C-alpha cells in the first residue's frame, strides 16, 4: 500500500517532513512507514506529529491542520459531575497501572470492531513507559478497582495525551481534570489532545491552528522538567480535591 505522502525508511533518527506539508485530505496525513521505536516516537511528538492507524494499514503519521488542546486552567467539569465525584470515594494516582490503562483504552468502544492501539502500538507505549517517557493517570474506586484513566507522553513542560477511557461514568473526566490540576501546579500550561471529539469538547478542549500549536510546543518542549518519579510527584488524590475549584483552577 503506497500513499501520496513521503515513505519513511529504517533510520529512526531521520527527520520527519515538516508538518506544514501534511495533506489537507485526509486532513493532517504527513507520512507513512517507519517504525514505532522510542526514538521515532519522541522525534514525532516533539514536532507535533503522532501515529494513528489500524491493524490492516501501514504506520501513518499525522499533524492535523487544527489541534485539540486543553489549557491546564481550562478543563470544565460540571457542578453536577464534580458533586458526584466528591461523593464517589474514588482516588487518582499516576504510573501504578500503566499497562492496564492502555488495555482499557484499547478495548473497542460500543459500535466499533477494532482499535488503533494495535499490539505493536501497545508494545511501543510500554517501552516508552519503562524508559520514563509515557505516563498513565489512573482512577480507582473505593474498593481499589481501576475504573478509568488516560495515558500519554511527557517531555519538557508539555503532556501529549493519547487516549482515555472510563469503565465507570466520569472516570476519564476525573483523570483529565486531576492531571490538569497537577500540571498547572508544576507550571505546565497545556495538554495536547490531538484531535477533538464530543467528549473532549464537553470538557473544554480548544482547537488551535497547527502553526499556533507548533509555536507553543517549540517553546515548551525543551524547558526543564522537575526531576523525580511521576508516581511520587503526582501523588494520590481523592476525587473530593476537585471541589476546591478556586484553588485548583477548575471551573463549571
Backbone as a ProteinNet text record, in pm:
[ID]
protein_1_A
[PRIMARY]
XXXXXXXXXXXXXXXXXXXXXXXXXXXXXXXXXXXXXXXXXXXXXXXXXXXXXXXXXXXXXXXXXXXXXXXXXXXXXXXXXXXXXXXXXXXXXXXXXXXXXXXXXXXXXXXXXXXXXXXXXXXXXXXXXXXXXXXXXXXXXXXXXXXXXXXXXXXXXXXXXXXXXXXXXXXXXXXXXXXXXXXXXXXXXXXXXXXXXXXXXXXXXXXXXXXXXXXXXXXXXXXXXXXXXXXXXXXXXXXXXXXXXXXXXXXX
[TERTIARY]
85	0	88.1	84	160.2	64.2	106.5	23	92.4	15.1	74.4	142.2	222	299.3	436.9	535.7	668.5	662.8	745.8	755.3	883.3	868.2	982.7	1065.5	1195.1	1284.9	1309.6	1420.7	1450.7	1528.5	1577.5	1654.8	1560.7	1554.8	1462.4	1498.2	1621.6	1665	1642	1600.9	1581.8	1469.7	1481.6	1378	1248.6	1139.4	1009.9	999.9	911.1	882.1	824.2	837.2	776.7	625.8	568.3	423.8	339.2	389.8	314.1	290.7	365.6	347.9	239.2	170.8	65.4	-47.4	-112.4	-222.9	-340.8	-421.5	-547.7	-660.1	-639.9	-738.7	-667.1	-668.6	-725.8	-644.1	-714	-650.7	-541.2	-419.9	-310	-220.9	-254.4	-168.2	-35.5	73.6	205	301.3	302.2	399.9	347.7	414.2	378.3	506	490.5	603.8	686.5	811.7	899.1	874.3	896.3	879.3	822.1	805.1	749.1	852.9	977.5	1083.6	1069.1	1125.1	1119.2	1176.8	1288	1347.6	1252.2	1186	1092.2	972.6	918.6	805	838.1	949.6	984.3	1014.6	1081.2	1107.5	976.2	876.5	746.7	675.4	659.5	580.2	642	773.4	839.9	818.3	769.7	745.1	596.8	512.4	368.5	310.1	373	331.8	299.6	198.3	164	119.8	137.2	93.7	-52.8	-121.7	-263.8	-299.7	-325.4	-350.5	-420.2	-478.8	-547.2	-456.8	-499.2	-418.4	-384.1	-474.7	-453.9	-389.4	-337.4	-274.8	-126.7	-48.3	89.8	86.3	200.4	207.9	183.9	89.4	56	86	145.6	186.7	109.8	59.1	-36.9	4.6	-33.5	-25.7	-140.9	-258.7	-378.2	-369.4	-449.5	-445.8	-495.5	-580	-624.1	-599.9	-546.4	-503.5	-593.7	-631.9	-710.5	-616.4	-641.4	-553.2	-637.1	-598	-654.4	-555.7	-603.8	-525.6	-539.9	-433	-440.9	-526.7	-559.6	-654.5	-791.5	-815.5	-939.4	-1016.5	-999.7	-1078	-1211.8	-1320.5	-1454	-1507.2	-1551.8	-1633.1	-1760.9	-1873.6	-2000	-2011.1	-2088	-2111.2	-2170.4	-2261.6	-2325.4	-2224.2	-2137.2	-2036.6	-1938.1	-1893.5	-1796.7	-1855.7	-1985.3	-2050.6	-2056.3	-2089.3	-2095.9	-1958	-1856.1	-1721.2	-1673.8	-1710.1	-1669.4	-1722.1	-1838.4	-1900.3	-1872.5	-1783.6	-1760.7	-1665.5	-1578.2	-1474.7	-1359.4	-1356.4	-1250.9	-1121.9	-1009.7	-879.5	-808	-712.2	-637.7	-489.2	-422	-277.5	-215.1	-83.8	-10.8	87.8	98.5	202.4	202.4	86.4	78.8	11.6	-49.8	-120.2	-118.4	1.6	12.5	-44.6	-0.3	-45.3	-196.1	-253.7	-398.1	-473.7	-420.9	-485.4	-477.8	-362.1	-350.3	-449.9	-461.8	-554.9	-698.7	-730.5	-864.5	-893.9	-796	-813.4	-823.1	-756.7	-754.5	-881.8	-959.7	-1082.3	-1175.7	-1230.6	-1319.3	-1437.6	-1470.3	-1585.9	-1713.6	-1826.3	-1955.1	-1967.4	-2005.2	-2023.2	-1895.8	-1782.1	-1655.5	-1606.2	-1544.8	-1496.9	-1347.6	-1276.8	-1132.3	-1081.2	-949.1	-886.1	-759.3	-724.2	-598.9	-480.4	-505	-395.5	-367.5	-292.9	-259.3	-158.3	-127.6	-28.1	105.9	141.4	266.7	265.8	153.4	142.7	148.1	80.2	82.7	226.4	299	438	522.4	498.1	574.8	548	421.5	388.5	447	443.5	501	651.2	717.9	861	886.6	806.6	821.7	796.5	704.2	678.3	799.1	855.3	972.6	1088.1	1098	1205.2	1173.1	1054.5	1018.2	954.7	915.8	857.3	705.2	644.5	499	444	327.7	271.3	120.8	69.9	-73	-127.8	-250.8	-326.5	-442.9	-455.8	-545.7	-647.6	-770.9	-878.3	-919.6	-918.7	-956.2	-1079.2	-1168.4	-1284.6	-1249.2	-1348.1	-1323.3	-1273.6	-1297.7	-1251.1	-1116.3	-1054.5	-925.2	-930.5	-1049.2	-1063.6	-1039.1	-959.4	-934.1	-1062.4	-1108.8	-1235.1	-1217.4	-1094.3	-1070.9	-938	-906.4	-781.4	-744.2	-621.1	-567.3	-416.8	-357.4	-212.3	-161.3	-30.7	30.7	178.6	242.9	385.9	409.9	519.5	557.5	704.1	733.1	871.6	871.5	987	990.4	882.2	793.2	679.8	549.8	534.5	411.9	373.4	243.8	190.8	109	141.9	71.4	-18.2	-147.9	-240.8	-271	-272.8	-300.5	-440.6	-487.4	-619.5	-667.3	-799.7	-859.4	-977.4	-1015.6	-1131.2	-1197	-1322.5	-1397.5	-1466.8	-1441.1	-1520.1	-1641.8	-1632.2	-1743.3	-1757.2	-1881.2	-1905.6	-1832.9	-1765	-1696.6	-1551.2	-1504.1	-1367.1	-1263.7	-1283.2	-1183.9	-1185.3	-1303.2	-1311.4	-1234.1	-1247.9	-1173	-1022.9	-980.1	-837.7	-782.5	-855.5	-809.2	-805.9	-911.3	-916.6	-804.8	-778.3	-672.8	-535.1	-516.5	-391.4	-371.9	-476.3	-465.5	-429.7	-491.4	-461.7	-315.3	-263.2	-124.5	-28.1	-54.9	33.7	34.4	-81.1	-85.8	0	-4.8	78.9	227.1	263	403.4	443.4	346.9	376.3	363.6	303.5	284.8	152	149.7	27.7	-71.9	-29.5	-123	-109.4	-217	-222.3	-263.2	-181.6	-214.9	-316.4	-428.5	-530.7	-547	-458.2	-450.3	-571.7	-680.5	-799.3	-919.7	-1011.8	-1125.2	-1230.9	-1309.1	-1427.5	-1535.7	-1651.5	-1763.8	-1731.1	-1662.8	-1631.3	-1535.1	-1426.9	-1329.9	-1388	-1478.8	-1542.3	-1623.5	-1692.1	-1767.9	-1676	-1551.7	-1456.6	-1377.1	-1400.5	-1338.3	-1221.1	-1205.8	-1093.7	-1105.9	-992.5	-986	-924.3	-952.8	-886.1	-803.1	-673.5	-578.5	-531	-505.3	-438	-304.4	-266.2	-141.1	-23.8	-12.9	101	104.9	-10.5	-13.9	29	-18.5	22	171.4	223.6	365.5	452	407.8	483.8	484.7	368.9	362.8	447.9	441.8	520.3	669.2	713.2	855.2	903.7	815.3	853.7	858.2	791.2	777.9	861	893	945.5	1085	1162.6	1298.3	1315.1	1205.3	1215	1247.4	1313.5	1346.5	1221.8	1219	1111	1166.8	1096.5	1149.1	1182.1	1293.2	1330.4	1237.9	1239.3	1162.1	1066	1029.5	936.7	796.1	727.2	593.6	497.4	513.2	424.4	432	552.8	569.9	532.5	572.5	543.7	394.4	324.1	179.9	105.6	143.4	78.5	-52.3	-121.4	-252.1	-354.8	-458.9	-555.6	-696.8	-773.4	-915.6	-991.1	-1096.8	-1178.6	-1231.2	-1250.3	-1302.5	-1211.5	-1084.1	-992.7	-1038.3	-1119.8	-1168.9	-1274.5	-1322.3	-1423	-1368.9	-1238.4	-1178.3	-1146.6	-1254.2	-1241	-1153.6	-1165.4	-1087.6	-938.7	-899.8	-758.5	-706.8	-788.5	-742	-746.5	-815.6	-822.3	-922.2	-1010.6	-1115.1	-1239.3	-1323.7	-1445.1	-1560.4	-1682.7	-1801.2	-1820.4
-119.9	0	124.2	199.8	323.7	441.8	548	665.3	787.9	894.2	1015.5	1103.5	1040.6	1112.6	1048.5	1115.2	1054.1	922.6	828.2	698	694.7	672.2	675.8	549.1	563.3	449.3	385.7	316	238.3	316.2	435	514.7	587.9	541.1	600.6	743.4	784.1	919.8	1016.8	964.4	1050.7	1150.7	1273.8	1374.9	1343.8	1388.9	1382.8	1498.9	1487.2	1604.7	1715.8	1840.3	1949.4	1927.6	1947.4	1926.6	2008	2123.3	2207.3	2138.8	2032	1959.5	1852.5	1840.6	1739.9	1766.3	1659	1669.8	1743.1	1805.8	1863.2	1761.4	1655.7	1549.2	1415.7	1322.9	1340.9	1440.5	1517.9	1628.8	1580.2	1625.8	1601.1	1483.2	1402.2	1289.3	1341.1	1305	1361.7	1261.8	1138.3	1038.6	899.7	800	660.4	579	463	372.2	401.1	360.6	376.6	270.1	305.1	209	280.3	205.7	261.2	260.2	282.4	285.2	408.6	406.4	524.8	649.7	633.3	749	809.5	724.3	774.4	841.3	777.8	833.9	973.3	984.4	1111.9	1218.4	1178.1	1269.4	1324.1	1236.3	1278	1372.8	1331.5	1410.5	1547.1	1553	1681.4	1777	1726.6	1809.5	1817.4	1777.5	1790.1	1685.2	1567.7	1458.1	1336.7	1259.2	1139.5	1026.9	900.8	786.7	754.3	712.2	675.5	589.8	463.3	371.4	247.4	171.3	47.7	-72.1	-187.1	-309.1	-341.8	-314.4	-351.8	-240.3	-137.8	-25.7	-17.5	49.4	80.4	183.2	205.8	311.2	445.8	521.4	652.1	759.7	869.1	978	1104.1	1175.7	1283.3	1412	1523.9	1655	1737.6	1728.6	1791.9	1943.7	2002.3	2147.8	2222.7	2160.3	2218.2	2115.3	2163.6	2074.5	2091.3	1978.4	1981.5	2003.5	2107.7	2145.9	2184.4	2133.7	2179.8	2275.7	2388.5	2469.5	2405.3	2400	2331.2	2407.2	2531.8	2603.9	2613	2528.1	2540.8	2412.3	2314.1	2191	2213	2186.2	2206.6	2076	2080.5	1974	2038.4	1982.4	2039.6	2028.8	2118.5	2113.9	1980.1	1930.3	1801.9	1688.6	1684.6	1578.4	1593.3	1715.4	1733.8	1691	1722.6	1682.7	1530.1	1465.4	1318.7	1258.4	1314.5	1262.8	1281.8	1395	1419.6	1310.7	1258.8	1157.1	1014.8	999.1	867.7	779.2	839.6	761	723.7	780.8	749.1	824.1	766.5	829.6	824.7	915	926.9	914.5	832	813.5	815.9	806.9	805.6	689.5	626.3	526.6	406.8	367.3	244.5	131.6	162.3	58.8	96	127.9	178.8	80.1	-44	-142.4	-160.6	-160	-178	-60.3	61.3	177.1	167.9	130.5	114.4	9.5	-100.3	-205.7	-157	-77.2	-21.7	71	151.3	241.1	163.5	48.1	-31.5	-110.6	-133.5	-211.7	-141.3	-212.8	-147.8	-79.8	39.4	112.1	52.9	90.9	45.6	83.4	-13.7	9.7	1.9	-27	-39	-182.6	-226.6	-364.3	-376.3	-263.5	-269.8	-152.9	-137.8	-32.1	12.7	141	190.5	152.1	108.8	64.3	-82	-103.1	-237.5	-300.5	-427.4	-494.4	-421.5	-375.2	-302.2	-169.6	-98.7	27.7	3.7	-99.5	-130.7	-156.2	-237	-266.2	-139.6	-51	74	161.7	172	253.9	194.7	62.9	0.8	26.5	21.8	51.3	197.1	289	429.6	453.2	377.5	389.2	340.6	228.3	176.3	274.9	350.6	448.8	581.5	593.8	713.9	823.4	794.5	896.1	895.2	779.7	766.7	746.2	805.9	804.3	780.4	721.1	698.8	770.4	819.3	874.7	778.6	728.4	616.5	654.3	610	634.5	500.7	494.7	373.3	401.5	302	320.4	289.3	296.7	279.3	139.8	43.1	-94.2	-120.5	-17.5	-33	-85.6	-82.8	-131.2	-17.2	-43.8	55.7	79	204.3	233.8	329.4	367.6	453.5	524.3	599.4	673.5	721.8	769.2	816.3	791.9	801.2	789.9	878.2	907.7	988.5	1005.2	1090.5	1116.4	1253.4	1265.5	1393.4	1421.8	1545.7	1590.7	1741.3	1796.2	1939.2	1974.4	2065.6	2101.9	2092.3	1978.8	1953.7	1807.8	1781.7	1645.3	1623	1517.1	1481.2	1361.8	1385.7	1278.7	1194.5	1063.3	972.1	912.2	872	809.8	810.8	801.5	791.1	694.2	641	550.8	555.1	512.1	500.6	365.3	289.4	170.9	209.3	323.7	382.6	527.2	572.2	706.3	811.9	901.8	1012.6	988.4	864.5	833.7	903.4	902.9	967.4	1118.6	1176.1	1319.6	1355.5	1273	1296.2	1286	1184.4	1168.3	1291.6	1342.7	1460.1	1583.3	1603.3	1720.7	1718.6	1601	1593.5	1611.3	1557	1580	1729.1	1796.2	1939.5	2015.1	1977.8	2043.9	2026.7	1905.4	1880.8	1952	1944.7	2010.7	2161.1	2217.1	2361.1	2396.8	2313.3	2337.4	2330.2	2252	2242.1	2352.7	2433.1	2539.6	2499	2382.4	2335.8	2391.6	2462.6	2533.4	2456.1	2348.5	2285.8	2134.2	2071.9	1928.7	1911.3	1844.9	1813.8	1700.3	1720.6	1617.4	1569.7	1609.6	1564.7	1607.2	1531.6	1566.1	1572.1	1666.2	1679.7	1572.4	1543.9	1460.3	1517	1455.5	1509.7	1515.4	1413.7	1407.4	1519.2	1536.8	1640.4	1780.5	1796.5	1928.2	1963.8	1865.9	1893	1931.3	1884	1911.6	2040.1	2107.3	2237.8	2241.7	2141.1	2142.3	2259.4	2313.5	2416.9	2357.5	2417.1	2374.8	2491.6	2466.9	2569.3	2542.7	2647.3	2626.1	2556	2473.3	2398.1	2489.2	2602.2	2691.6	2738.8	2766.4	2812.1	2700.8	2579.4	2468.2	2441.8	2441.9	2414.2	2520.3	2645.2	2750.7	2729.2	2691.5	2665	2544.2	2441.6	2321	2352	2430.1	2464	2540.3	2619.4	2697	2612.9	2497.7	2416.9	2289.2	2236.4	2100.3	2084	2192	2181.4	2246.9	2291.3	2350.1	2241.7	2276.6	2174.8	2124	1995.1	1931.9	1890	1918.5	1880.9	1732.5	1695.9	1554.5	1478.9	1349.2	1268.3	1175.4	1073.4	973.2	1033.6	1010.5	1067.4	1015.6	890.4	835	917.9	955.1	1034.3	1180.3	1236.3	1376.7	1401.6	1310.3	1328.9	1311.6	1207.2	1181.4	1104.7	1085.1	1019.5	1121.9	1139	1245.5	1190.4	1227.9	1191.5	1275.8	1218.1	1295.2	1422.3	1421.3	1538.9	1660	1639.7	1752.7	1845.2	1796.4	1880.7	1978.4	1962.8	2053.4	2192	2203.8	2333.4	2405.3	2446.3	2496.8	2620.6	2710.2	2834	2806.3	2714.2	2684.7	2604.5	2512.3	2419.8	2477.9	2590.4	2648.5	2579.9	2497.7	2433.5	2520.1	2509.9	2589.2	2507.3	2550.9	2478.9	2500.7
0	0	0	-107.9	-117.3	-109.7	-45.8	-24.8	-81.2	-114.6	-173.7	-69.4	16.7	118.9	125.5	184.6	198	275.8	232	297.9	380.8	509.3	598.8	586.6	602.7	594.1	729	740.8	861.3	966.3	931.2	1024.8	1120.2	1245.4	1341.8	1377.3	1352.6	1384.3	1269.1	1153.3	1036.9	1062.7	1014.6	1039.8	965	1019.9	952.1	853.9	755.9	673.4	761.6	723.5	801	813.8	931	948.3	851.2	809.5	717.2	583.1	554.9	429.2	437.1	550.5	565.1	466.2	425.8	331.8	395.7	309.9	356.8	348.2	269.1	259.1	235	332.2	465.9	547.6	625.1	695.9	789.7	764.7	856.2	824.2	725.7	693.2	638.2	704.7	673.2	613	664.7	621.2	655	600	625.5	640.8	703.6	717.9	841.5	836.5	951.2	1056.9	1181.4	1290.7	1411.6	1522.1	1644.7	1756.8	1721	1820.6	1909.8	2030	2115.7	2048.4	1976.6	1910.9	1809	1729.9	1629.7	1697.7	1801.4	1874.3	1927.1	1998.1	2059.6	1954.9	1847.6	1738.2	1682.8	1668.2	1614.9	1710.8	1835.9	1929.3	1954.7	1957.3	1979.8	1862.2	1750.5	1632.9	1598	1690.6	1669.4	1577.9	1575	1486	1571.3	1532.8	1609.3	1515.5	1557.8	1476.3	1503.9	1396.5	1410.6	1289.2	1313	1202.1	1255.8	1165.9	1201.7	1174.8	1221.7	1210.8	1066.5	972.4	832.4	750.3	816.8	747.5	781.8	697.3	738.4	850.5	913.9	1015.6	946.6	997.1	941	1044.7	998.8	1087.1	1051	1153.4	1132.1	1203.2	1143.3	1207.3	1150.4	1213.5	1155.3	1151.3	1063.5	1044.9	1167.4	1246.4	1372.4	1483.3	1595.1	1702.2	1824.1	1884.1	2006.8	2124.9	2203.6	2313.5	2434.8	2551.9	2677.9	2743.6	2787.2	2879.4	3017.6	3092.9	3221.3	3322.1	3294.3	3380	3313.9	3214.1	3138.5	3118.9	3207.9	3199.1	3269.3	3199.6	3254.2	3313.2	3438.1	3494.3	3544.6	3509.2	3554.8	3706.5	3764.4	3908.8	3948.4	3867.4	3897.7	3899.5	3799	3795.1	3909	3936.2	4043.3	4178.5	4197.6	4322.3	4333.4	4222.1	4224.9	4249	4188.3	4207.9	4351.8	4412.2	4550.4	4643.8	4612.5	4697.9	4651.1	4555.5	4494	4573.1	4653.1	4719.7	4628.4	4506.1	4411	4445.9	4403.9	4416.5	4282	4265.5	4140	4169.4	4090.3	4103	3963.7	3960.3	3833.5	3830.7	3716	3687.5	3781.8	3830.8	3910.6	3834.9	3718.8	3641.8	3493.5	3443.1	3306.3	3204.9	3209	3110.2	3115.3	3235.1	3248.4	3187.4	3201.4	3140.4	2988.6	2935.7	2790.4	2740.8	2812.5	2771.8	2779.6	2881.3	2889.2	2772.9	2734	2619.8	2489	2482.9	2359.7	2338	2441.8	2428	2330.8	2230.6	2133.4	2201.5	2154.9	2205.3	2147.2	2203.3	2151.5	2004.4	1924.1	1781.9	1701	1765.8	1695.2	1701.1	1593.6	1587.4	1613.5	1613.1	1630.3	1711.2	1712.4	1789.7	1719.8	1738	1681.1	1768.4	1892.2	1978.3	1945.9	1839.6	1794.1	1890.1	1867.3	1951.5	1943.7	1823.2	1808.2	1881.9	1876.1	1947.8	2098.5	2144.2	2287.5	2334	2258.3	2294.8	2295.2	2198.9	2192	2313.6	2352.5	2469.7	2597.8	2610.4	2729.5	2737.1	2622	2622.4	2659.4	2605.3	2639.8	2788.9	2844.8	2988.9	3069.2	3028.6	3100	3094.7	2986.7	2970.6	3039.4	3096	3169.1	3086.4	2961.1	2874	2873.7	2893.2	2887.6	3028	3054.9	3189.4	3183.3	3288.7	3299.8	3421.7	3409.7	3521.3	3544.5	3666.7	3694.4	3801.1	3781.8	3877.8	3938.1	4070.6	4143.4	4229.7	4238.5	4324.4	4469.3	4556.1	4698.8	4733.1	4644.5	4666.3	4600.2	4543.5	4478.6	4337.4	4274	4136.6	4039.5	3935.6	3832.5	3752.3	3748.5	3680.8	3563.2	3533.3	3417.8	3427.4	3322.3	3323	3185.3	3174.3	3047.4	3046.2	2926.7	2917.3	2805	2811.8	2708.5	2735.3	2656.9	2668	2728.7	2804.3	2863.2	2833.2	2800.8	2780.4	2795.7	2838.9	2864.7	2964	2924.4	3008.8	2929.6	2860.4	2785.3	2801.6	2812.3	2817.9	2692.1	2619.9	2497	2526.4	2540.7	2571.3	2449.5	2469.8	2359	2363.9	2482	2489.3	2632.5	2650.7	2782.1	2774.6	2890.1	2891.2	3027.9	3031.6	3156	3161.3	3266.7	3295.9	3379.6	3448.1	3522.2	3477.6	3462.5	3411	3493.3	3424.2	3487.6	3518.9	3506.4	3547.7	3459.8	3328.4	3242.3	3261.2	3287.2	3312.8	3439.1	3542.7	3666.2	3641.4	3566	3536.9	3466.9	3368.3	3295.1	3385.2	3463.4	3549.7	3653.4	3710	3810.4	3745.7	3625.6	3553.8	3529	3482.1	3455.9	3582.9	3694.5	3821.4	3860.6	3850.8	3889.6	3794.3	3663.8	3568.7	3589.9	3618.1	3642.6	3763.6	3864.8	3981.4	3950.6	3849.8	3809.2	3713.3	3669.1	3574.2	3428.6	3401.6	3264.5	3212.6	3100.6	3061.3	2976.2	2910.5	2817	2811	2762.5	2735.9	2590.1	2512.2	2373.4	2372.1	2303.2	2291.4	2146.9	2058.2	1919.2	1836.7	1841	1762.1	1856	1835	1926.3	1900.9	2003.7	1989.1	2080.9	2080	2157.3	2306.1	2355.4	2498.2	2537.5	2462.1	2498.8	2478.1	2383.1	2367.2	2490.7	2548	2670.3	2785.7	2782.3	2889.7	2869.1	2757.1	2736.6	2641.3	2556	2463.1	2365.5	2327	2224.7	2098.4	1985.3	1861.9	1810.5	1803.5	1762	1619.4	1542.4	1414.4	1436.6	1342.2	1355	1391.2	1324.6	1348.6	1493.4	1552.3	1690.5	1785.6	1758.8	1844.7	1832.2	1710.1	1691.5	1759.5	1757.2	1823.6	1975.1	2032.8	2176.6	2212.4	2129.7	2153.5	2151.9	2054.9	2044.8	2167.6	2227.7	2345	2472	2471.8	2593.7	2593.8	2478	2471.7	2530.9	2537	2589.6	2726.4	2785.1	2918.9	3020.8	3129.4	3229.6	3299.6	3320.8	3396.2	3531.1	3639.8	3771.8	3776.9	3836.4	3844.5	3939.2	3926.2	4019.8	3949.8	4020.9	3973.2	3963.1	3850	3833.2	3939.2	3979.5	4080.5	4208.8	4247.3	4368.6	4346.4	4233.3	4205.7	4194.3	4131.3	4111.8	4243.7	4319.5	4446.7	4430.6	4543.4	4546.2	4591.2	4509.9	4532.7	4538.3	4640.3	4641	4539.7	4484.5	4389.9	4453.1	4584.5	4654.1	4638.9	4604.3	4587	4475.9	4383.8	4275.8	4324.6	4446.7	4498.6	4526.7	4545.4	4575	4445	4376.5	4240.3	4232.6	4326.6	4316.7	4324.8	4413.4	4427.5	4309.4	4258.7	4157.2	4016.5	3999	3865.6	3776.6	3832	3752.6	3758.3	3656.8	3656.2	3601.5	3629.6	3582.3	3432.9
[MASK]
++++++++++++++++++++++++++++++++++++++++++++++++++++++++++++++++++++++++++++++++++++++++++++++++++++++++++++++++++++++++++++++++++++++++++++++++++++++++++++++++++++++++++++++++++++++++++++++++++++++++++++++++++++++++++++++++++++++++++++++++++++++++++++

